[in-house]
CSV table of C-alpha atoms in Angstrom, one decimal:
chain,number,residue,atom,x,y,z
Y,1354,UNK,CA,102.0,146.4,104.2
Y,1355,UNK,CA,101.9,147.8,108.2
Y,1356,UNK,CA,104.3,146.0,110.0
Y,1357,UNK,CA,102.6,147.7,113.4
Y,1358,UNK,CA,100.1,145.7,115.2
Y,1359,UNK,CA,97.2,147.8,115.9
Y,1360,UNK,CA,95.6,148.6,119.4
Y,1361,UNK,CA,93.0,146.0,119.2
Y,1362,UNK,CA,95.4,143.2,118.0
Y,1363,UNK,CA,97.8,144.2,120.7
Y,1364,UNK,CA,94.8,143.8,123.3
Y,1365,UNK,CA,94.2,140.7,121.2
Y,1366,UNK,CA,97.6,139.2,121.8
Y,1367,UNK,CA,97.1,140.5,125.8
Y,1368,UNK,CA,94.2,138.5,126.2
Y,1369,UNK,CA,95.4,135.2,125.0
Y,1370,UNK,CA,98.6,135.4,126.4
Y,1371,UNK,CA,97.3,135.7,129.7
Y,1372,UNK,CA,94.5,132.9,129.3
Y,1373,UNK,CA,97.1,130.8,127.8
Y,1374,UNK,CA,99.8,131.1,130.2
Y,1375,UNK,CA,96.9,130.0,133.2
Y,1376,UNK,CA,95.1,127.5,131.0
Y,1377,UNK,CA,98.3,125.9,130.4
Y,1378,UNK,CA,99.4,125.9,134.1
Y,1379,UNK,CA,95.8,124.6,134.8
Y,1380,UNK,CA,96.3,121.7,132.4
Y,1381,UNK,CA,99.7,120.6,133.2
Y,1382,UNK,CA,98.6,120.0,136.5
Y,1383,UNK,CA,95.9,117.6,135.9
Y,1384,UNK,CA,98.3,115.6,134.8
Y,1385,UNK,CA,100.6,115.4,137.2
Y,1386,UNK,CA,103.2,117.9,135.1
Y,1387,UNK,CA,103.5,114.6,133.2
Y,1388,UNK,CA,103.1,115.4,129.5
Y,1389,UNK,CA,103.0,112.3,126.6
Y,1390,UNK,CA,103.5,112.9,122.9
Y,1391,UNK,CA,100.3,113.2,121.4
Y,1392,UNK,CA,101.3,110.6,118.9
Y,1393,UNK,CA,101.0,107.5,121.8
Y,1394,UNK,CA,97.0,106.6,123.3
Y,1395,UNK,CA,98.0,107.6,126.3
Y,1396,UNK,CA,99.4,111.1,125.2
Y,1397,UNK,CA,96.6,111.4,122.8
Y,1398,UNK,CA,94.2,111.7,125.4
Y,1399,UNK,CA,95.8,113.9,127.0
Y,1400,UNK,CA,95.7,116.7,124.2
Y,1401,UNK,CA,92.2,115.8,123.8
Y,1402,UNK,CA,91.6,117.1,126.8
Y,1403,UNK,CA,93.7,120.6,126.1
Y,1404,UNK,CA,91.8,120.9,122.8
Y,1405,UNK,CA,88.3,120.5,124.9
Y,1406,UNK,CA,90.0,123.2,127.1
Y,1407,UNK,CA,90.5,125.5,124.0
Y,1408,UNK,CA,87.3,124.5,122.4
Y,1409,UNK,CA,85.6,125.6,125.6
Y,1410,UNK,CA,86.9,129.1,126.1
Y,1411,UNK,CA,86.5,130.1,122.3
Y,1412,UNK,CA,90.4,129.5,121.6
Y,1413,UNK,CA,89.9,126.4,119.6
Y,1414,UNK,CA,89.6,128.2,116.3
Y,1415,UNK,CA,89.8,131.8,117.0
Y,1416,UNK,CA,89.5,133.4,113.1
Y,1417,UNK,CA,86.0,131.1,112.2
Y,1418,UNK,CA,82.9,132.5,112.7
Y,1419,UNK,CA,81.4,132.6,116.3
Y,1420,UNK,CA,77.9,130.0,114.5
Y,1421,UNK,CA,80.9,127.5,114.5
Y,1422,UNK,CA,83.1,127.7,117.2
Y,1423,UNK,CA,85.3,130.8,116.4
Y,1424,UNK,CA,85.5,134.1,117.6
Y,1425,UNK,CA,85.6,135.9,114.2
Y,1426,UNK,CA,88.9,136.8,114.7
Y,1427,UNK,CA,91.0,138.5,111.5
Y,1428,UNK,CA,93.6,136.9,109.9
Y,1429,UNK,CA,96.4,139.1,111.5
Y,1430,UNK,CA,94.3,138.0,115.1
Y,1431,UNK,CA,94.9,134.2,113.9
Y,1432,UNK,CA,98.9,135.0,113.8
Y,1433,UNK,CA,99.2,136.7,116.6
Y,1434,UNK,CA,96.9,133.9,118.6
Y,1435,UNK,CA,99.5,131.5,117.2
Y,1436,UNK,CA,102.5,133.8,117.4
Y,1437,UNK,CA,101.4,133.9,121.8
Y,1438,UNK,CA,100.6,130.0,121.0
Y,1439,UNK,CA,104.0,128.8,120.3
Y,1440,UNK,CA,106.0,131.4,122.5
Y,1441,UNK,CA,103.8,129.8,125.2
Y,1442,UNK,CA,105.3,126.3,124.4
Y,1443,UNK,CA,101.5,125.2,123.9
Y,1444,UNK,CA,101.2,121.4,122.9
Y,1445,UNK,CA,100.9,120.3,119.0
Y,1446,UNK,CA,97.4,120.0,118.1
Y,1447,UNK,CA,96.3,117.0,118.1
Y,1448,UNK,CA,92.9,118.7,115.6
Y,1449,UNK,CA,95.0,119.9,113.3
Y,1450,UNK,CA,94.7,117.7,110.3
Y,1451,UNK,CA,91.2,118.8,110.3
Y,1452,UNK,CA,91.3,122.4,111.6
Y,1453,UNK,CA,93.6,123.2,109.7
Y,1454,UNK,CA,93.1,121.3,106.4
Y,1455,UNK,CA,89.7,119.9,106.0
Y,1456,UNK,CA,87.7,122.5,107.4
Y,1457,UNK,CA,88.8,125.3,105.0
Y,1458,UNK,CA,87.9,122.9,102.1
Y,1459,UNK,CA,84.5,122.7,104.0
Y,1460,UNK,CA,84.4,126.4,104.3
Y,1461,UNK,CA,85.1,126.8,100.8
Y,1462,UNK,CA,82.9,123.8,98.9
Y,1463,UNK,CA,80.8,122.3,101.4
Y,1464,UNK,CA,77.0,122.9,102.2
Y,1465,UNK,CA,75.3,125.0,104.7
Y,1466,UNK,CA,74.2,121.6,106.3
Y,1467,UNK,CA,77.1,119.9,106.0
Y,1468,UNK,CA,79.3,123.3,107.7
Y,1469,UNK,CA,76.4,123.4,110.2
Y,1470,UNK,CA,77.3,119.9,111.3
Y,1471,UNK,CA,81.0,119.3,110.6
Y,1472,UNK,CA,83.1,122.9,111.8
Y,1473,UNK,CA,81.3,123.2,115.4
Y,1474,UNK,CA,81.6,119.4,116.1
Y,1475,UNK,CA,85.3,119.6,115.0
Y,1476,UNK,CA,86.3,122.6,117.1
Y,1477,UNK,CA,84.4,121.0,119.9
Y,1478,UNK,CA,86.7,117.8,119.3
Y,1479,UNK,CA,83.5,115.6,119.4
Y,1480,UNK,CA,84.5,114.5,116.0
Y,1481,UNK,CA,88.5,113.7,115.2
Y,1482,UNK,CA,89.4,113.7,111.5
Y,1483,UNK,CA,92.6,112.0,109.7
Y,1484,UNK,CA,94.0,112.8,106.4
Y,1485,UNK,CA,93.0,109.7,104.1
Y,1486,UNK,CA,95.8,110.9,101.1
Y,1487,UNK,CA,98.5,108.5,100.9
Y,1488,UNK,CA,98.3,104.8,99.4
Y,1489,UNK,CA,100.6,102.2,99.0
Y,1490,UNK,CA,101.4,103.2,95.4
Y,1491,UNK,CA,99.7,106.9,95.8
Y,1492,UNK,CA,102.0,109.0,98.3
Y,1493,UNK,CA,103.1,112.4,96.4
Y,1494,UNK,CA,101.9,111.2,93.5
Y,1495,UNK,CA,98.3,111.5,94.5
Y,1496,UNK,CA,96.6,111.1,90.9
Y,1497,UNK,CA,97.8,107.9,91.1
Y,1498,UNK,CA,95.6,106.5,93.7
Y,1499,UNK,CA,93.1,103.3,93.2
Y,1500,UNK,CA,91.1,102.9,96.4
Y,1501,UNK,CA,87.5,102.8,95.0
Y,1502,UNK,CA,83.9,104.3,95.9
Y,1503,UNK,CA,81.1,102.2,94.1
Y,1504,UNK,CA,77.3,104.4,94.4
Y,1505,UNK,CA,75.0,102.1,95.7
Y,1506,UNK,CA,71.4,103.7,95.3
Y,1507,UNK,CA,69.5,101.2,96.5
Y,1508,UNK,CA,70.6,101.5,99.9
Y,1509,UNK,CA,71.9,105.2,99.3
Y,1510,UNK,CA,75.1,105.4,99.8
Y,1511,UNK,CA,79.2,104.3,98.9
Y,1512,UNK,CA,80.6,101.1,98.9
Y,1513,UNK,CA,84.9,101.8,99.3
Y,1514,UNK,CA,87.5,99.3,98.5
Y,1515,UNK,CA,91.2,99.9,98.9
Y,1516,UNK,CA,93.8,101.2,101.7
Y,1517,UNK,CA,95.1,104.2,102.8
Y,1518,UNK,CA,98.7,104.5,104.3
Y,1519,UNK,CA,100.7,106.7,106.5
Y,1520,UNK,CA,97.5,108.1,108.4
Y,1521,UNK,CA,98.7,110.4,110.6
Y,1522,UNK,CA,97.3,109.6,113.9
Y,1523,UNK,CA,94.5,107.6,112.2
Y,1524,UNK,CA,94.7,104.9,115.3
Y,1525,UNK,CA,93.0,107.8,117.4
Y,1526,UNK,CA,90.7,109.7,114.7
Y,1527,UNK,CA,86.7,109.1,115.0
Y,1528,UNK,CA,86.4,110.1,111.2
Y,1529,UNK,CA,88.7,110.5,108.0
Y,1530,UNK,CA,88.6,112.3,104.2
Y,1531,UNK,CA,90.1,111.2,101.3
Y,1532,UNK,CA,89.9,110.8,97.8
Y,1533,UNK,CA,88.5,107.8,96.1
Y,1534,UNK,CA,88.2,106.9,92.7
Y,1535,UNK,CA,84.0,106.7,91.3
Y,1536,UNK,CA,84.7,106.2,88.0
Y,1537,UNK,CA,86.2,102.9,87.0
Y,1538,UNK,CA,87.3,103.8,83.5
Y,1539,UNK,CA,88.9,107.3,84.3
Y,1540,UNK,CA,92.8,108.0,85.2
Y,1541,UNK,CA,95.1,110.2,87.1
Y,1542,UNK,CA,93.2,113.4,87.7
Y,1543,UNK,CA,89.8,112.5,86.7
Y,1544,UNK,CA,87.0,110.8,88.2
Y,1545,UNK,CA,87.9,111.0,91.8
Y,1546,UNK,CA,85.4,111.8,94.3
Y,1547,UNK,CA,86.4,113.7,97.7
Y,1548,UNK,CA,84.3,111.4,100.4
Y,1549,UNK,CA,84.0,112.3,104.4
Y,1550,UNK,CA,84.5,108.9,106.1
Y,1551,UNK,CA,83.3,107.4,109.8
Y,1552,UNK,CA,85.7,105.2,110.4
Y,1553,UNK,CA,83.4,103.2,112.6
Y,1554,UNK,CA,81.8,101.3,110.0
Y,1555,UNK,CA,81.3,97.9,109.3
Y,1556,UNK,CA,84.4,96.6,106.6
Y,1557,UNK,CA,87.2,99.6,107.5
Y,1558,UNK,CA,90.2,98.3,109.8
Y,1559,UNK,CA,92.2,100.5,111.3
Y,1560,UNK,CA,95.6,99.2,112.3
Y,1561,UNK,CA,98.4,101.8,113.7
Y,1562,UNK,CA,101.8,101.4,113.3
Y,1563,UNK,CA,105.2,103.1,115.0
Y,1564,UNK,CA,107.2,105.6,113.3
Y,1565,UNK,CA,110.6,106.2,113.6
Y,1566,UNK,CA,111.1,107.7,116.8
Y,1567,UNK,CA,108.6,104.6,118.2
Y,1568,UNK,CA,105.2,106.6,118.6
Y,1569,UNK,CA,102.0,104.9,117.1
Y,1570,UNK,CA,101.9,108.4,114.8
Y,1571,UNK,CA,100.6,106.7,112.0
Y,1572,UNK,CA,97.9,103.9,110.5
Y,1573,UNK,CA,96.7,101.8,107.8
Y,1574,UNK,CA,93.2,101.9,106.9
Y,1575,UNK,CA,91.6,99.1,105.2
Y,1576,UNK,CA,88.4,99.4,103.5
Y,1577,UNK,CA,86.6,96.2,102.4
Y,1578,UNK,CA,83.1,96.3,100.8
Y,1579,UNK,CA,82.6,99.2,103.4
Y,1580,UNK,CA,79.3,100.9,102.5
Y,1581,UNK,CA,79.2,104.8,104.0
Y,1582,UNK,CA,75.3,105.7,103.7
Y,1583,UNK,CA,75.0,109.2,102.2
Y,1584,UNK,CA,73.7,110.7,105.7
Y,1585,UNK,CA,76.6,109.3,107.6
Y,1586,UNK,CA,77.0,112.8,107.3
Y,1587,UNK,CA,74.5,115.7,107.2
Y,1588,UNK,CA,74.2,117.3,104.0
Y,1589,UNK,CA,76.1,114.5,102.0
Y,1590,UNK,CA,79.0,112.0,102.4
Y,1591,UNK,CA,80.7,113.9,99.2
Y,1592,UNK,CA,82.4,117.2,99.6
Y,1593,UNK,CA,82.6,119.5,96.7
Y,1594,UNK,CA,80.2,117.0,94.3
Y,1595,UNK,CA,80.7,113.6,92.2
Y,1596,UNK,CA,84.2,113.8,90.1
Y,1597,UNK,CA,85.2,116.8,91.6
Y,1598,UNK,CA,87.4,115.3,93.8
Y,1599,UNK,CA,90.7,116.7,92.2
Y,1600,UNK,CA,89.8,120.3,92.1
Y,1601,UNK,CA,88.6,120.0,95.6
Y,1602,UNK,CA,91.7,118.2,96.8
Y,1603,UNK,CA,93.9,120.5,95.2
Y,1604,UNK,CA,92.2,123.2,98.0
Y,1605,UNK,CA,93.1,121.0,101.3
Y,1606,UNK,CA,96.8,120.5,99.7
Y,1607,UNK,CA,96.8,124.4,99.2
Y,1608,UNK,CA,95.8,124.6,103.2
Y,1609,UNK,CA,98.2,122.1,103.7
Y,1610,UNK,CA,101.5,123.4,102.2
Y,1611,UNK,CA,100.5,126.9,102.5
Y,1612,UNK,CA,99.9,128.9,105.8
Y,1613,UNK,CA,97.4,127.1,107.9
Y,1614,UNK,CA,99.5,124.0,108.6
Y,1615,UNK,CA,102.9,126.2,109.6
Y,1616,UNK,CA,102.2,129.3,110.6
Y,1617,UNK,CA,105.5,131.5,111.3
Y,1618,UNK,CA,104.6,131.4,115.2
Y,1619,UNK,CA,105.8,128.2,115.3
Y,1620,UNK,CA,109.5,128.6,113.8
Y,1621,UNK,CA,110.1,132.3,115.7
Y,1622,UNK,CA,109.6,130.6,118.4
Y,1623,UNK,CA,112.0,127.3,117.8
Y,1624,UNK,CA,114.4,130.2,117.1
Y,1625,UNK,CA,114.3,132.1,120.2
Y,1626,UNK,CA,114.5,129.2,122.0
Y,1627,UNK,CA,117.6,127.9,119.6
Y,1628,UNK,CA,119.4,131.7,121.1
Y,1629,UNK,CA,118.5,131.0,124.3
Y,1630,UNK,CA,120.3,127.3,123.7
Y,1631,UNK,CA,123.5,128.9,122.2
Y,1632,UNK,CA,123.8,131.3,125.1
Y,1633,UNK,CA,123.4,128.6,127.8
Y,1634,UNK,CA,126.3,126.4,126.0
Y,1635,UNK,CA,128.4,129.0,125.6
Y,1636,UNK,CA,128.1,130.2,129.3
Y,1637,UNK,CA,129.5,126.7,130.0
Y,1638,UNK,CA,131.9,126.5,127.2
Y,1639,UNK,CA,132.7,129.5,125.8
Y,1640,UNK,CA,132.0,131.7,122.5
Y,1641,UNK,CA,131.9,129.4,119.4
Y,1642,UNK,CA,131.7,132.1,116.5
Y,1643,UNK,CA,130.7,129.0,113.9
Y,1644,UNK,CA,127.8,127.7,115.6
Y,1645,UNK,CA,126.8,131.5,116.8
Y,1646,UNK,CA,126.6,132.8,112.9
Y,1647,UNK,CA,124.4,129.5,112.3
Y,1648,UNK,CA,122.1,130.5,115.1
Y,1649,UNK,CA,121.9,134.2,114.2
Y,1650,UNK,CA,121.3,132.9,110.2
Y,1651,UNK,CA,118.4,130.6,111.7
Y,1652,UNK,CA,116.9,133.5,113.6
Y,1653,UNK,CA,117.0,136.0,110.8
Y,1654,UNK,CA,115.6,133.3,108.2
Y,1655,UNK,CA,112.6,132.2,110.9
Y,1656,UNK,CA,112.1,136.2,110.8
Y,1657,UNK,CA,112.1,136.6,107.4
Y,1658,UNK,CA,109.5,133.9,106.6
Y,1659,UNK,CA,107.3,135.8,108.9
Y,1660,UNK,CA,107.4,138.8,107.0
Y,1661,UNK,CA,106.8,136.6,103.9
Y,1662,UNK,CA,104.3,135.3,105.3
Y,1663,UNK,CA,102.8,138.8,106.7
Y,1664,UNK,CA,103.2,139.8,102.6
Y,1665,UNK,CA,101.3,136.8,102.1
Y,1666,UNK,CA,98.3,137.1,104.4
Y,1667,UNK,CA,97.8,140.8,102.9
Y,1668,UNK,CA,98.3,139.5,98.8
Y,1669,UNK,CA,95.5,137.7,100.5
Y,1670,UNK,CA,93.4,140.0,101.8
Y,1671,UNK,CA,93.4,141.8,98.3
Y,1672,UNK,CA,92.7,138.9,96.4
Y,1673,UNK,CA,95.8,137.9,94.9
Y,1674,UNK,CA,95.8,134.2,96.8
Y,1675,UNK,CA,99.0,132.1,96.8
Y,1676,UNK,CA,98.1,129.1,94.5
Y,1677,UNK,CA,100.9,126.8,93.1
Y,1678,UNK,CA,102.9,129.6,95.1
Y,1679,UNK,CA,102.0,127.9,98.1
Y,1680,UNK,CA,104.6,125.1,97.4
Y,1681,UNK,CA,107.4,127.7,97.6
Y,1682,UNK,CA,106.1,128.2,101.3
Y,1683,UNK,CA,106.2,124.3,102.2
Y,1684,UNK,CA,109.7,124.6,100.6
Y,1685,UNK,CA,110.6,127.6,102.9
Y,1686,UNK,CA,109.0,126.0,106.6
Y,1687,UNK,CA,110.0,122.3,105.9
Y,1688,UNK,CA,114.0,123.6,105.2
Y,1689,UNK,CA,114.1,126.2,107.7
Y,1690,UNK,CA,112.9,123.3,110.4
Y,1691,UNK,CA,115.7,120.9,109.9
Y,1692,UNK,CA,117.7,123.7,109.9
Y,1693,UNK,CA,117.1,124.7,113.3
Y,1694,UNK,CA,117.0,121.9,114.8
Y,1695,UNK,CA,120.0,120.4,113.3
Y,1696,UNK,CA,121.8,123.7,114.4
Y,1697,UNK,CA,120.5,122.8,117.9
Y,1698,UNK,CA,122.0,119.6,117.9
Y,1699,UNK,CA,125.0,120.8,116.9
Y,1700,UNK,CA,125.3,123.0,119.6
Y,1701,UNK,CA,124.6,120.3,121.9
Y,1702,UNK,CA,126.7,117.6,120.6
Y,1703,UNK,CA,126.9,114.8,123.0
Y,1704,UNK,CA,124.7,116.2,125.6
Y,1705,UNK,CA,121.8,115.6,123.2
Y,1706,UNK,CA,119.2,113.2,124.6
Y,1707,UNK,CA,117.4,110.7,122.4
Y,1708,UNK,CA,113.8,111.8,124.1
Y,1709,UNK,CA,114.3,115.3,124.7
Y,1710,UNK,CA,112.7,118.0,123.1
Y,1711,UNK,CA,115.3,119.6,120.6
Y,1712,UNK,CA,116.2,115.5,119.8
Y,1713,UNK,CA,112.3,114.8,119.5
Y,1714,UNK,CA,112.2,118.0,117.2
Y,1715,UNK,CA,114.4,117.2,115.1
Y,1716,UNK,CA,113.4,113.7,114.7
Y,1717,UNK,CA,109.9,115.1,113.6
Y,1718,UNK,CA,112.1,117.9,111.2
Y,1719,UNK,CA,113.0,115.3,109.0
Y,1720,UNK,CA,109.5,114.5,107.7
Y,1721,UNK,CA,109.1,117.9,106.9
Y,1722,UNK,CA,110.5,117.5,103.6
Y,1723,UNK,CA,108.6,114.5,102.8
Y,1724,UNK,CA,104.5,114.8,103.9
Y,1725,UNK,CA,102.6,117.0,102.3
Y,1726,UNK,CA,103.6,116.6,99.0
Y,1727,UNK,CA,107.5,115.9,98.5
Y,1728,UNK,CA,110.0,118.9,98.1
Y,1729,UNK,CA,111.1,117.3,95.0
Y,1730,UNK,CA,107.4,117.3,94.0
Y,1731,UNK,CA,106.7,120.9,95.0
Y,1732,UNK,CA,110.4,122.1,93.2
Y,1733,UNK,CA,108.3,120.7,90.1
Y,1734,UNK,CA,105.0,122.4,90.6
Y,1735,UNK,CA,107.5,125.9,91.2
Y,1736,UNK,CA,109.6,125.0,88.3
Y,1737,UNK,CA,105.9,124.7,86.1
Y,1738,UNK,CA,103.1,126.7,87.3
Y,1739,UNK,CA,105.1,129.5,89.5
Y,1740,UNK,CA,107.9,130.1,87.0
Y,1741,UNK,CA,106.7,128.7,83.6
Y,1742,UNK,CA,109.1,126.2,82.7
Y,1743,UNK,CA,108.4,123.3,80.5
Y,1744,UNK,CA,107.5,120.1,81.7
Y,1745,UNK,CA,110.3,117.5,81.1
C-alpha cells in the first residue's frame, strides 16, 4: 500500500478544494449566511439546493461513471473529494441514503434500464430516496420484518401492506426501498422481495416525527392496499429479482456499515477541529494534560481509521472485499464519533451550547451505535462470520 498521493490525485484534491471553498461561499450567501439543519423542511430545502449545486458542476458523485452523473473518478479520487469535503465544513448530505446506499445495490444488481433511469436522476436530486428498513418489531433484526408485497398481475404490479419506522428523513423523500415480504408462508431470511417505492401513491401515508434533539429527522410510512405498478419504475419495481430480497439487502447494509456511509474525511476532520478546540480553551485556561492526552488519542485513532480504511480501499481493489468485515468498520466510526465529541464537550464544560455545533454533534454521535445495524448486532456478526465462533 502507497501512502503518497500521486500527481493527478493531488491536482484532483487542488481542483475541488478550490470549487468547493467558492461554491460554498456562493451558497451560504443565498441564504442569508443562515444555515438550517437539513433534518427540518425549511433546512431541507436548503441542502437541496447545495446538492443541485454539486449535481451541476459534476461533484455530486465524483467516482460513478460520467453516463450517470459522475466524473469517473478512482476510489482514492472519492477520498480525497471527501477528505477536501469535510475539511471544507461542507453540509451533510441530504442524498446520502441513496448515494451512498441504494445506488451501489443498483450498480451491483439492477438493470441497464433501471441504472439508466435511477443513478442520473438521483445525482441530479430530481428523485430523493429514504431507507424503508426498520419496522416496529423489525429494527436490527431485519429478518424479522412483516410488511407485505402481494403480485397483482392483472393490473401488473404490487399491492404493500405494513409500516416502516424510523425513516430517516422520509417526511422530505420523493421515493423509498425496502424490503417486503412476497411470500406469505416463508420466514426470517426467505421470501423477501427488495421493492423501489414512490411514495406518492395512492394508500402510503407518510407522517414525520421529531427526534431527540427536536428535528423532524425521521417518519412513519404507512402502506395500506398501496398498489406500486411494475413501471413505477423503468426496468422493474423489484431490484435484484423475486425472493432475492435478502441477498440483495445484505449488499445496501454492506454499503451502509462499510465505507460509503463514513468515509475517514469526515472523522479527520471532527479531529482537527477537536485540536483546534483544546488549544482555544487552554489559551483561556491553561494546559490541562488530561483532556490534552484524550484529544491527542482521538486524533491518532481518527488517523488510524484512515489508514484502515486506505488498507481497505486497496484489499479492495485486489478483490479481497470487506464482507461481514464491514461490521468491524461500523464498530470502529460509530465509537470513535462519540468519542470525539464527548471529548469536546468535555473540554467545553459549561460553555457548551444546546444548539451549537460540537452539542448538535454529539447529539447525532449517540445514534451512531444504534442505526445501521446495532453494535451489539455487528459484535455478533464479528464474533460468527469474521472470527468463527459458534453461535450461542
Amino acid at each position: 500500500m502507497d501512502l503518497t498521493w500521486s500527481d493527478t490525485e493531488e491536482a484532483f484534491r487542488a481542483e475541488a478544494r478550490a470549487w468547493l471553498e467558492e461554491a460554498l461561499a456562493a451558497w451560504r450567501e443565498r441564504h442569508g449566511g443562515r444555515i438550517l439543519s437539513g433534518d427540518t423542511a425549511e433546512g431541507f430545502a436548503q441542502h437541496l439546493d447545495w446538492e443541485r449545486t454539486l449535481a451541476e458542476a459534476g461533484w455530486a458523485v465524483v467516482s460513478w461513471p460520467a453516463e450517470h452523473g459522475g466524473r469517473d473518478a478512482t476510489r482514492w479520487q472519492w477520498l480525497v473529494f471527501e477528505e477536501e469535503y469535510y475539511r471544507a465544513g461542507a453540509p451533510a448530505r441530504i442524498t446520502q441514503n441513496g448515494i451512498f446506499l441504494l445506488a451501489p445495490t443498483v450498480f451491483e444488481f439492477g438493470t441497464p434500464e433501471q441504472q439508466a433511469h435511477v443513478l442520473p436522476r438521483m445525482a441530479r436530486g430530481d428523485d430523493l430516496w429514504c431507507q424503508g428498513w426498520s419496522e416496529p418489531d423489525a429494527g436490527s433484526d431485519l429478518a424479522s420484518l412483516k410488511s407485505r408485497a402481494r403480485r397483482d398481475d392483472e393490473r401488473g404490479g404490487w399491492v404493500l401492506d405494513g409500516q416502516k419506522t424510523w425513516t430517516t428523513r422520509g417526511a422530505f423523500c420523493t421515493h423509498l426501498f425496502g424490503l417486503f415480504r412476497t411470500d406469505p408462508d416463508s420466514e426470517r431470511h426467505r421470501g423477501l422481495t427488495y421493492l423501489m417505492v414512490p411514495l406518492d401513491l395512492e394508500g402510503i401515508t407518510v407522517r414525520g416525527f421529531g427526534r431527540l434533539d427536536g428535528d423532524e429527522g425521521f417518519a412513519e410510512v404507512f402502506l395500506d392496499d398501496a398498489f406500486v405498478p411494475d413501471d413505477a419504475i423503468p426496468g422493474g419495481v423489484v431490484l435484484g429479482g423475486v425472493g432475492a430480497g435478502w441477498s440483495v439487502a445484505m449488499a445496501t447494509t454492506s454499503s451502509e456499515r462499510g465505507l460509503t456511509l463514513r468515509s475517514p474525511g469526515r472523522f479527520t476532520a471532527t479531529a482537527d477541529r477537536l485540536v483546534a478546540l483544546c488549544r482555544e480553551q487552554e489559551a483561556r485556561l491553561g494546559p490541562d494534560p488530561r483532556r490534552r492526552d484524550r484529544v491527542v488519542q482521538g486524533w491518532m485513532e481518527a488517523e488510524a481509521y484512515r489508514l484502515q480504511t486506505l488498507q481497505t480501499v486497496t484489499d479492495d481493489a485486489e478483490g479481497r472485499p470487506a464482507g461481514a468485515a464491514s461490521s468491524l468498520v461500523k464498530l470502529w466510526w460509530s465509537e470513535l464519533d462519540v468519542a470525539l465529541h464527548e471529548t469536546a464537550m468535555d473540554l467545553l464544560g459549561p460553555d457548551a451550547e444546546l444548539e451549537g455545533a460540537w452539542s448538535k454533534g454529539w447529539q447525532f454521535s449517540l445514534s451512531g451505535p444504534i442505526y445501521a445495524g446495532t453494535n451489539e448486532i455487528q459484535r455478533n456478526i464479528a464474533a460468527e462470520r469474521v472470527l468463527g465462533l459458534p453461535r450461542k
